Coordinates of C-alpha atoms in Angstrom, one line a residue:
M1 CA -21.4 -38.1 -75.0
F2 CA -21.6 -34.3 -74.3
Q3 CA -24.6 -32.5 -75.7
Y4 CA -23.0 -29.2 -76.8
P5 CA -26.2 -27.5 -78.0
K6 CA -27.9 -28.0 -74.6
I7 CA -24.8 -26.7 -72.8
K8 CA -24.7 -23.7 -75.1
Q9 CA -28.4 -23.0 -74.6
A10 CA -28.0 -23.2 -70.8
F11 CA -25.0 -20.9 -71.0
F12 CA -26.9 -18.2 -72.8
S13 CA -29.8 -18.5 -70.5
I14 CA -27.6 -17.9 -67.5
L15 CA -25.9 -15.0 -69.3
A16 CA -29.2 -13.4 -70.0
V17 CA -30.2 -13.7 -66.3
L18 CA -26.9 -12.1 -65.2
L19 CA -27.3 -9.2 -67.7
L20 CA -30.9 -8.6 -66.5
N21 CA -29.7 -8.5 -63.0
C22 CA -27.0 -6.0 -63.9
L23 CA -29.5 -3.8 -65.6
I24 CA -31.8 -3.9 -62.6
E25 CA -28.9 -3.1 -60.2
A26 CA -27.7 -0.3 -62.6
Q27 CA -31.1 1.3 -62.3
E28 CA -30.8 1.3 -58.5
I29 CA -27.4 2.8 -58.3
P30 CA -27.7 6.6 -57.5
D31 CA -26.0 9.1 -59.7
R32 CA -24.3 10.9 -56.8
P33 CA -22.4 9.6 -53.8
E34 CA -24.5 11.6 -51.3
K35 CA -27.6 9.7 -52.5
L36 CA -26.2 6.3 -51.5
K37 CA -28.2 4.7 -48.7
F38 CA -26.9 2.3 -46.2
S39 CA -28.6 0.0 -43.7
P40 CA -28.3 1.5 -40.2
L41 CA -25.6 0.0 -38.0
V42 CA -26.8 -1.3 -34.7
Y43 CA -24.3 -1.5 -31.8
D44 CA -25.2 -2.5 -28.3
P45 CA -22.5 -1.9 -25.7
P46 CA -21.5 -4.8 -23.4
S47 CA -23.1 -4.8 -19.9
P48 CA -20.8 -4.7 -16.9
V49 CA -23.0 -7.1 -15.0
D50 CA -22.1 -9.8 -17.5
Y51 CA -18.4 -9.6 -16.6
R52 CA -18.4 -8.6 -12.9
V53 CA -17.6 -11.1 -10.1
E54 CA -17.0 -10.5 -6.4
L55 CA -14.4 -12.8 -5.0
P56 CA -14.6 -14.1 -1.4
S57 CA -11.6 -12.0 -0.5
G58 CA -13.5 -8.8 -1.3
A59 CA -11.8 -8.1 -4.6
V60 CA -14.0 -7.3 -7.6
V61 CA -13.1 -8.9 -10.9
Y62 CA -14.1 -8.1 -14.5
I63 CA -13.4 -11.2 -16.5
Y64 CA -13.5 -11.8 -20.3
P65 CA -12.3 -15.1 -21.9
D66 CA -11.0 -14.5 -25.4
R67 CA -9.3 -17.4 -27.2
E68 CA -8.2 -15.3 -30.2
R69 CA -4.5 -15.2 -29.0
P70 CA -2.6 -17.3 -26.5
L71 CA -2.1 -14.4 -24.1
I72 CA -3.5 -13.3 -20.8
D73 CA -3.8 -9.6 -19.8
L74 CA -4.4 -8.9 -16.1
S75 CA -4.4 -5.7 -14.1
V76 CA -4.9 -5.2 -10.4
N77 CA -6.2 -1.7 -9.8
I78 CA -5.6 -0.6 -6.2
R79 CA -7.6 2.1 -4.4
G80 CA -5.3 4.6 -2.8
G81 CA -2.5 6.8 -4.0
S82 CA -0.3 9.7 -3.2
Y83 CA -3.2 11.5 -1.5
L84 CA -2.3 9.1 1.3
D85 CA 1.3 10.2 1.6
P86 CA 2.2 11.3 5.2
D87 CA 3.3 14.9 5.6
G88 CA 7.0 15.2 5.1
K89 CA 7.1 11.9 3.1
E90 CA 5.6 13.0 -0.2
G91 CA 6.6 10.5 -2.8
L92 CA 6.0 7.5 -0.6
A93 CA 3.1 6.0 -2.6
S94 CA 5.1 6.5 -5.9
L95 CA 8.2 4.8 -4.4
T96 CA 6.1 1.9 -3.1
G97 CA 4.4 1.4 -6.4
Y98 CA 7.5 1.5 -8.4
L99 CA 9.4 -1.0 -6.2
M100 CA 6.6 -3.6 -5.8
A101 CA 7.5 -5.2 -9.1
R102 CA 11.2 -4.0 -9.2
G103 CA 12.4 -4.6 -5.7
G104 CA 12.4 -8.4 -5.5
I105 CA 10.2 -11.0 -3.8
P106 CA 11.0 -13.5 -1.0
S107 CA 12.1 -16.2 -3.3
K108 CA 14.1 -14.1 -5.8
Q109 CA 16.3 -11.0 -5.9
A110 CA 15.1 -8.2 -8.2
D111 CA 17.5 -9.0 -11.0
E112 CA 16.8 -12.7 -10.8
L113 CA 13.1 -12.0 -11.1
D114 CA 13.6 -9.7 -14.1
E115 CA 15.6 -12.5 -15.8
E116 CA 12.9 -15.1 -15.2
L117 CA 10.2 -12.8 -16.5
D118 CA 12.3 -12.1 -19.6
F119 CA 12.8 -15.8 -20.1
F120 CA 9.1 -16.5 -20.5
A121 CA 8.4 -13.2 -22.3
A122 CA 6.2 -11.8 -19.5
R123 CA 5.7 -8.1 -18.7
L124 CA 5.1 -7.1 -15.1
N125 CA 4.7 -3.5 -14.0
S126 CA 3.6 -1.7 -10.9
S127 CA 2.9 1.9 -10.0
F128 CA 1.0 4.3 -7.7
S129 CA -0.3 7.6 -9.1
G130 CA -2.1 10.3 -7.3
L131 CA -5.4 8.5 -7.1
N132 CA -4.8 4.8 -7.4
G133 CA -2.2 2.0 -7.9
S134 CA -1.8 -0.7 -10.5
V135 CA 0.0 -4.0 -10.9
S136 CA -0.2 -5.4 -14.4
L137 CA 0.8 -8.7 -15.9
N138 CA 0.9 -9.8 -19.5
L139 CA 2.1 -13.3 -20.4
L140 CA 1.5 -16.4 -22.5
S141 CA -1.4 -18.5 -21.3
K142 CA 0.8 -21.5 -21.0
D143 CA 2.8 -19.7 -18.3
V144 CA -0.1 -18.6 -16.2
D145 CA 0.6 -20.8 -13.1
R146 CA 4.1 -19.5 -12.6
G147 CA 3.0 -16.0 -13.6
F148 CA 0.3 -15.9 -10.9
E149 CA 2.8 -17.2 -8.3
I150 CA 4.9 -14.2 -9.0
L151 CA 1.9 -11.9 -9.1
R152 CA 0.9 -13.1 -5.6
A153 CA 4.4 -12.5 -4.2
V154 CA 4.6 -9.0 -5.8
L155 CA 1.2 -8.0 -4.3
A156 CA 1.4 -9.7 -0.9
A157 CA 5.1 -9.8 0.0
P158 CA 7.3 -7.5 -2.1
S159 CA 10.9 -7.3 -0.7
F160 CA 11.6 -3.6 -1.3
Q161 CA 15.3 -4.3 -1.6
Q162 CA 17.4 -1.6 0.1
D163 CA 19.8 -1.2 -2.9
K164 CA 16.9 -0.8 -5.3
L165 CA 15.3 1.8 -3.0
D166 CA 18.5 3.8 -2.7
L167 CA 18.9 3.7 -6.5
R168 CA 15.4 4.9 -7.1
K169 CA 15.6 7.7 -4.6
A170 CA 18.8 8.9 -6.2
Q171 CA 17.1 8.8 -9.6
I172 CA 14.1 10.8 -8.4
I173 CA 16.3 13.5 -6.9
Q174 CA 18.1 13.9 -10.2
Q175 CA 14.7 14.1 -12.0
L176 CA 13.6 16.8 -9.5
K177 CA 16.5 19.0 -10.5
K178 CA 15.1 19.2 -14.1
R179 CA 11.6 20.4 -13.0
N180 CA 12.1 23.9 -14.4
D181 CA 13.8 22.9 -17.7
D182 CA 10.5 22.6 -19.6
S183 CA 7.9 25.3 -19.7
S184 CA 5.1 22.7 -19.9
S185 CA 6.0 21.3 -16.5
I186 CA 6.1 24.8 -15.0
E187 CA 2.7 25.6 -16.6
S188 CA 1.1 22.4 -15.4
R189 CA 2.4 22.8 -11.9
E190 CA 1.3 26.5 -11.5
R191 CA -2.0 25.9 -13.1
N192 CA -2.8 23.3 -10.5
F193 CA -1.8 25.6 -7.7
L194 CA -4.1 28.3 -9.1
A195 CA -7.0 25.9 -9.8
Y196 CA -7.0 23.9 -6.5
G197 CA -5.0 25.8 -3.9
D198 CA -1.6 25.3 -2.2
D199 CA -3.1 23.0 0.4
F200 CA -4.9 20.6 -2.0
W201 CA -3.3 17.1 -1.8
F202 CA -2.4 17.2 -5.5
N203 CA -0.1 20.2 -4.8
R204 CA 1.9 18.5 -2.0
H205 CA 4.8 17.9 -4.2
T206 CA 7.7 15.5 -3.8
T207 CA 10.8 17.3 -2.6
S208 CA 14.4 16.3 -2.1
A209 CA 13.9 16.4 1.7
S210 CA 10.7 14.3 1.5
I211 CA 12.4 11.6 -0.6
Q212 CA 15.4 11.5 1.8
N213 CA 13.0 11.1 4.7
I214 CA 11.5 7.9 3.3
R215 CA 12.9 4.6 4.6
R216 CA 12.3 1.0 3.6
E217 CA 10.1 0.6 6.7
D218 CA 7.8 3.4 5.4
L219 CA 7.2 1.4 2.2
L220 CA 6.4 -1.7 4.1
E221 CA 4.0 0.1 6.3
F222 CA 2.2 1.8 3.3
H223 CA 2.0 -1.5 1.5
H224 CA 0.7 -3.5 4.5
K225 CA -1.9 -0.8 5.2
W226 CA -3.4 -0.3 1.8
V227 CA -2.5 -3.2 -0.6
N228 CA -5.1 -5.7 0.2
P229 CA -8.0 -7.4 -1.7
K230 CA -10.6 -5.1 -0.3
N231 CA -9.0 -2.3 -2.3
F232 CA -8.5 -4.4 -5.5
I233 CA -10.4 -4.1 -8.7
I234 CA -9.1 -6.7 -11.2
S235 CA -9.5 -6.8 -15.0
V236 CA -8.5 -10.0 -16.8
S237 CA -8.9 -11.1 -20.4
G238 CA -7.4 -13.6 -22.7
D239 CA -6.9 -17.3 -23.4
F240 CA -8.5 -19.1 -20.5
D241 CA -11.6 -20.9 -19.2
R242 CA -13.8 -18.6 -17.1
N243 CA -14.4 -21.0 -14.2
Q244 CA -10.7 -22.1 -14.1
M245 CA -9.5 -18.5 -14.1
L246 CA -11.9 -17.6 -11.2
K247 CA -10.4 -20.5 -9.2
R248 CA -6.9 -19.3 -9.9
L249 CA -7.8 -15.8 -8.8
N250 CA -9.4 -17.1 -5.6
R251 CA -6.1 -18.8 -4.8
V252 CA -4.0 -15.7 -5.6
F253 CA -6.1 -13.4 -3.4
D254 CA -7.1 -15.8 -0.6
S255 CA -5.6 -15.8 2.9
W256 CA -4.0 -12.3 2.6
P257 CA -1.1 -12.0 5.1
H258 CA -1.8 -8.4 6.2
G259 CA -4.4 -5.7 6.5
S260 CA -8.0 -5.3 5.3
Q261 CA -8.3 -1.6 5.6
L262 CA -10.3 0.2 2.9
A263 CA -8.6 3.3 1.4
P264 CA -10.4 6.5 2.4
E265 CA -12.2 8.8 -0.1
V266 CA -10.1 11.2 -2.1
P267 CA -10.1 14.6 -0.4
Q268 CA -12.3 17.2 -1.9
Q269 CA -11.2 20.4 -0.4
Q270 CA -10.2 22.9 -3.0
K271 CA -9.4 26.7 -3.0
Y272 CA -9.8 28.2 -6.5
G273 CA -7.4 31.1 -7.1
R274 CA -8.1 34.8 -7.4
P275 CA -9.1 35.7 -11.0
G276 CA -6.5 37.6 -13.1
V277 CA -3.5 37.2 -15.3
Y278 CA -0.5 35.3 -13.9
I279 CA 2.8 35.2 -15.6
V280 CA 6.0 33.2 -14.9
D281 CA 9.0 34.7 -16.6
K282 CA 11.0 32.1 -18.5
D283 CA 13.4 32.6 -21.4
V284 CA 11.8 30.4 -24.1
N285 CA 10.9 31.1 -27.7
Q286 CA 7.2 30.6 -27.3
G287 CA 4.8 31.5 -24.5
R288 CA 2.6 28.8 -23.1
V289 CA -0.9 29.9 -22.1
S290 CA -3.7 28.3 -20.1
I291 CA -7.1 29.9 -19.6
I292 CA -9.0 28.2 -16.8
M293 CA -12.4 28.3 -15.1
P294 CA -14.0 26.2 -12.4
G295 CA -14.9 22.6 -13.5
I296 CA -17.2 19.7 -12.9
R297 CA -17.3 16.1 -11.9
W298 CA -18.3 13.3 -14.3
D299 CA -21.7 12.8 -12.6
D300 CA -22.7 16.5 -13.0
P301 CA -26.2 16.6 -14.7
D302 CA -24.8 19.0 -17.3
Y303 CA -21.9 16.7 -18.2
Y304 CA -23.3 15.6 -21.7
A305 CA -24.2 19.1 -22.8
I306 CA -20.8 20.4 -21.6
Q307 CA -19.0 17.8 -23.7
I308 CA -20.9 18.9 -26.8
M309 CA -20.3 22.6 -26.0
N310 CA -16.6 22.0 -25.5
D311 CA -16.3 20.0 -28.6
I312 CA -17.6 22.9 -30.6
L313 CA -15.5 25.4 -28.7
G314 CA -12.1 23.8 -28.8
G315 CA -12.2 20.1 -28.1
G316 CA -13.1 18.8 -31.6
G317 CA -9.8 19.4 -33.3
F318 CA -10.0 21.0 -36.7
T319 CA -13.8 21.4 -36.6
S320 CA -13.7 23.4 -33.4
R321 CA -13.8 27.2 -33.2
I322 CA -10.6 27.9 -31.2
T323 CA -8.5 25.7 -33.5
N324 CA -9.9 27.3 -36.6
R325 CA -9.4 30.9 -35.3
V326 CA -6.0 30.6 -33.6
R327 CA -4.3 28.0 -35.9
S328 CA -6.1 27.9 -39.3
D329 CA -7.2 31.6 -39.7
E330 CA -4.4 33.5 -37.9
G331 CA -1.5 31.0 -37.9
L332 CA -0.6 31.9 -34.3
A333 CA -0.2 28.4 -32.9
Y334 CA 0.4 24.9 -34.1
S335 CA -2.1 23.5 -31.6
A336 CA -4.9 25.4 -29.8
R337 CA -7.7 23.6 -28.0
S338 CA -9.9 23.4 -24.9
S339 CA -10.9 20.6 -22.5
F340 CA -13.8 20.4 -20.0
P341 CA -13.5 16.9 -18.5
G342 CA -15.6 15.6 -15.8
G343 CA -13.3 14.8 -12.9
A344 CA -13.4 11.2 -11.6
F345 CA -13.2 12.1 -7.9
Y346 CA -13.2 15.9 -7.8
P347 CA -14.1 18.7 -10.2
I348 CA -11.4 19.3 -12.9
V349 CA -11.2 22.8 -14.3
F350 CA -12.1 23.9 -17.8
R351 CA -8.9 24.8 -19.7
A352 CA -8.2 26.4 -23.1
G353 CA -4.5 26.3 -24.0
F354 CA -1.9 26.9 -26.7
Q355 CA 1.7 28.0 -27.4
S356 CA 2.5 31.1 -29.5
K357 CA 5.5 33.3 -30.2
S358 CA 6.0 35.7 -27.3
R359 CA 4.9 38.8 -29.3
T360 CA 1.6 37.2 -30.3
V361 CA 0.7 35.6 -27.0
V362 CA -1.6 38.4 -26.0
F363 CA -3.3 38.6 -29.4
A364 CA -3.9 34.8 -29.4
T365 CA -5.2 34.9 -25.9
S366 CA -7.7 37.7 -26.8
I367 CA -9.0 35.5 -29.7
V368 CA -9.6 32.5 -27.4
I369 CA -11.4 34.8 -25.0
E370 CA -13.5 36.1 -27.9
E371 CA -14.6 32.6 -28.8
I372 CA -15.5 31.7 -25.2
K373 CA -17.6 34.9 -25.0
K374 CA -19.2 34.1 -28.4
I375 CA -20.4 30.6 -27.4
I376 CA -21.9 32.1 -24.2
E377 CA -23.7 35.0 -26.0
E378 CA -24.8 33.4 -29.3
P379 CA -26.5 30.1 -30.1
V380 CA -24.3 27.6 -31.9
E381 CA -25.1 26.6 -35.5
A382 CA -27.2 23.5 -36.1
E383 CA -24.4 22.0 -38.3
E384 CA -21.9 22.4 -35.5
I385 CA -24.0 20.6 -33.0
L386 CA -24.7 17.8 -35.4
T387 CA -21.0 17.4 -36.2
A388 CA -20.1 17.3 -32.5
K389 CA -22.8 14.7 -31.6
K390 CA -21.9 12.6 -34.6
S391 CA -18.3 12.5 -33.5
F392 CA -19.2 11.2 -30.0
I393 CA -21.7 8.7 -31.3
D394 CA -19.6 7.4 -34.2
T395 CA -16.6 6.8 -32.0
F396 CA -18.6 5.3 -29.1
P397 CA -17.8 1.6 -30.0
N398 CA -14.1 2.4 -29.6
N399 CA -14.5 2.2 -25.9
F400 CA -15.0 -1.5 -26.2
S401 CA -12.8 -2.4 -29.2
S402 CA -11.1 -5.4 -27.5
S403 CA -11.7 -7.8 -24.7
A404 CA -8.9 -6.1 -22.7
Q405 CA -10.5 -2.7 -23.3
V406 CA -13.9 -3.9 -22.2
V407 CA -12.8 -5.2 -18.8
S408 CA -10.4 -2.2 -18.3
Q409 CA -13.2 0.2 -18.9
F410 CA -15.5 -1.5 -16.5
A411 CA -12.7 -1.7 -13.8
S412 CA -12.2 2.0 -14.2
D413 CA -15.9 2.6 -13.8
E414 CA -15.9 0.6 -10.7
M415 CA -13.0 2.6 -9.3
I416 CA -14.7 6.0 -9.7
G417 CA -18.1 4.8 -8.5
R418 CA -19.8 4.9 -11.9
F419 CA -21.0 1.3 -11.7
S420 CA -22.7 1.9 -8.4
K421 CA -24.1 5.3 -9.2
Q422 CA -25.0 4.9 -12.9
P423 CA -25.0 1.2 -13.9
D424 CA -26.8 2.2 -17.1
Y425 CA -24.2 4.8 -18.0
W426 CA -23.0 3.2 -21.3
D427 CA -26.5 2.0 -22.2
K428 CA -27.8 5.6 -22.0
Y429 CA -24.7 7.4 -23.2
R430 CA -25.6 7.9 -26.8
D431 CA -29.2 8.8 -26.1
R432 CA -28.0 11.5 -23.6
I433 CA -25.6 12.9 -26.2
E434 CA -28.3 12.9 -28.8
A435 CA -30.7 14.7 -26.5
V436 CA -28.4 17.8 -26.3
D437 CA -29.8 20.7 -28.3
I438 CA -28.7 24.2 -29.2
A439 CA -30.5 25.7 -26.2
A440 CA -28.7 23.2 -23.8
V441 CA -25.3 24.1 -25.2
Q442 CA -25.9 27.8 -24.7
R443 CA -27.4 27.2 -21.2
V444 CA -24.3 25.3 -19.9
A445 CA -21.9 27.7 -21.6
K446 CA -23.6 30.6 -19.6
K447 CA -23.7 28.5 -16.4
H448 CA -20.2 27.0 -16.4
L449 CA -18.0 29.4 -18.4
N450 CA -17.7 31.9 -15.6
F451 CA -15.7 35.0 -16.6
D452 CA -15.8 36.4 -13.1
K453 CA -13.5 33.5 -12.1
M454 CA -11.3 33.3 -15.2
I455 CA -7.6 32.9 -14.7
V456 CA -5.0 33.3 -17.4
L457 CA -1.6 31.7 -16.8
I458 CA 1.3 32.5 -19.1
V459 CA 4.8 31.0 -19.0
G460 CA 7.3 32.8 -21.2
Q461 CA 9.4 35.9 -21.8
K462 CA 7.7 38.4 -19.7
Q463 CA 8.9 41.6 -21.4
S464 CA 8.4 40.3 -25.0
I465 CA 4.9 39.2 -24.0
F466 CA 4.1 42.6 -22.5
D467 CA 5.4 44.4 -25.6
G468 CA 3.1 42.4 -27.8
H469 CA 2.7 42.7 -31.6
P470 CA 2.7 46.2 -33.2
D471 CA -0.2 45.2 -35.5
H472 CA -2.3 44.0 -32.5
P473 CA -1.7 46.5 -29.6
I474 CA -3.8 44.7 -26.9
D475 CA -3.2 45.5 -23.3
L476 CA -2.6 42.3 -21.3
K477 CA -3.9 44.0 -18.2
K478 CA -7.4 44.4 -19.8
L479 CA -7.9 40.7 -20.6
T480 CA -9.4 40.0 -17.1
S481 CA -10.7 42.1 -14.3
G482 CA -8.1 40.8 -11.8
G483 CA -5.0 42.6 -13.0
V484 CA -1.6 41.0 -13.7
S485 CA 0.6 39.2 -11.2
E486 CA 4.0 37.7 -11.6
L487 CA 4.6 34.3 -10.1
P488 CA 8.1 33.5 -8.9
M489 CA 9.9 30.4 -10.2
R490 CA 9.9 27.6 -7.6
N491 CA 13.1 25.9 -6.4
P492 CA 13.0 22.5 -8.1
L493 CA 14.2 20.6 -5.0
T494 CA 12.1 22.4 -2.4
M495 CA 9.1 23.7 -4.4
Q496 CA 9.4 26.9 -2.4
P497 CA 9.1 30.2 -4.4
E498 CA 12.5 31.7 -5.2
K499 CA 13.0 35.4 -4.5

């Protein structure tokens, strides 16, 4: 028989304990949100050595088993790119990369291969950019054996079907005709000419003639010369056993049928342009502006201080000075910002940029220049530097948010030499950001924001830009010490200046 009095007594005893706990907890709850205290979060980044394997073929693999989903993600990064294009055949690397996965393999025509990949819901892509190539494969883990057979064929023996090559060449020539349609492509192109010089490999543009000069034999030669395991850096993650996957990769990259030549270093020669204002006359509603100065590489000792400085200046979105002045305070542009990246293989220039109505282009440009001068001449505020450092440190774990991202990041580090030069890069990253102080920000601003070498590039309606705004009569010619020069539009098919 139940003993109700005892149960009742136990119930009230428990209730009393709960009420007491609530009173204690209530006393510990602060009266304002900013008084809340949280235990510090500790995050240790993964170490590349835990994922790195060198295959007998010479390829380097970053491998991360992850059984969360029945998928496998693999990317073969290839050293080499369009900097290896022969003179007169600019576009060869790009064509080779595009057609490796789209031009058939010995056992299947291109369309048949596409159908098979669609059948088992696999994604296969290939490309070559300026600096490197990539072949990527995403598929269900149950299809890995067939998927890797196709991967081997695409990497080792692509067919480069003539009909697919002809089609792609025709598509590229049609795309070239549209080069001058968008002011952003004009601005990007001319900025690179001014920043790196006409003879820099990056400025050897594809032309109609260079595309027409390329034959199927050229693709085969480029492929046989550079696409080999000694130039491969592989990232693979997903649903697999680590040892079994390494055995599969050994089979895929073993007994390569051609070549073992290492891709040469990316050329470094650059010729920075003469300081001044350069304008390209184009009939558009808004002028597009870039302010550039010489840049740095990622391994520059000042890299961390420069990242904080740039975040405060214009890289930090709505907390940055350029954005606040140009967009929020004056309403002159929807977006205004700056970037000061560390180049992977060669220095990449500092750039501040925005779009504004033609008549306010000069006024907005003068404001950006004011902010650059200010960060050179005056120490930043303590709150600004704390906000910038917090942004870098708080978002740091995002670099490793998934298994695929972990191995992809480490493969990228291997490609640019970060693993060999600074194997502790990620371990020390936050400490190096945290060590940046106000004095360091001003020091690197004075050192690296060089007004004697400042170039201002404007693409827009020349006369309207020169006329300016009646409320802000600023002389465009006085923005720099180098005067104003007009750049001719380039012929989209030849890249030669038009008279």
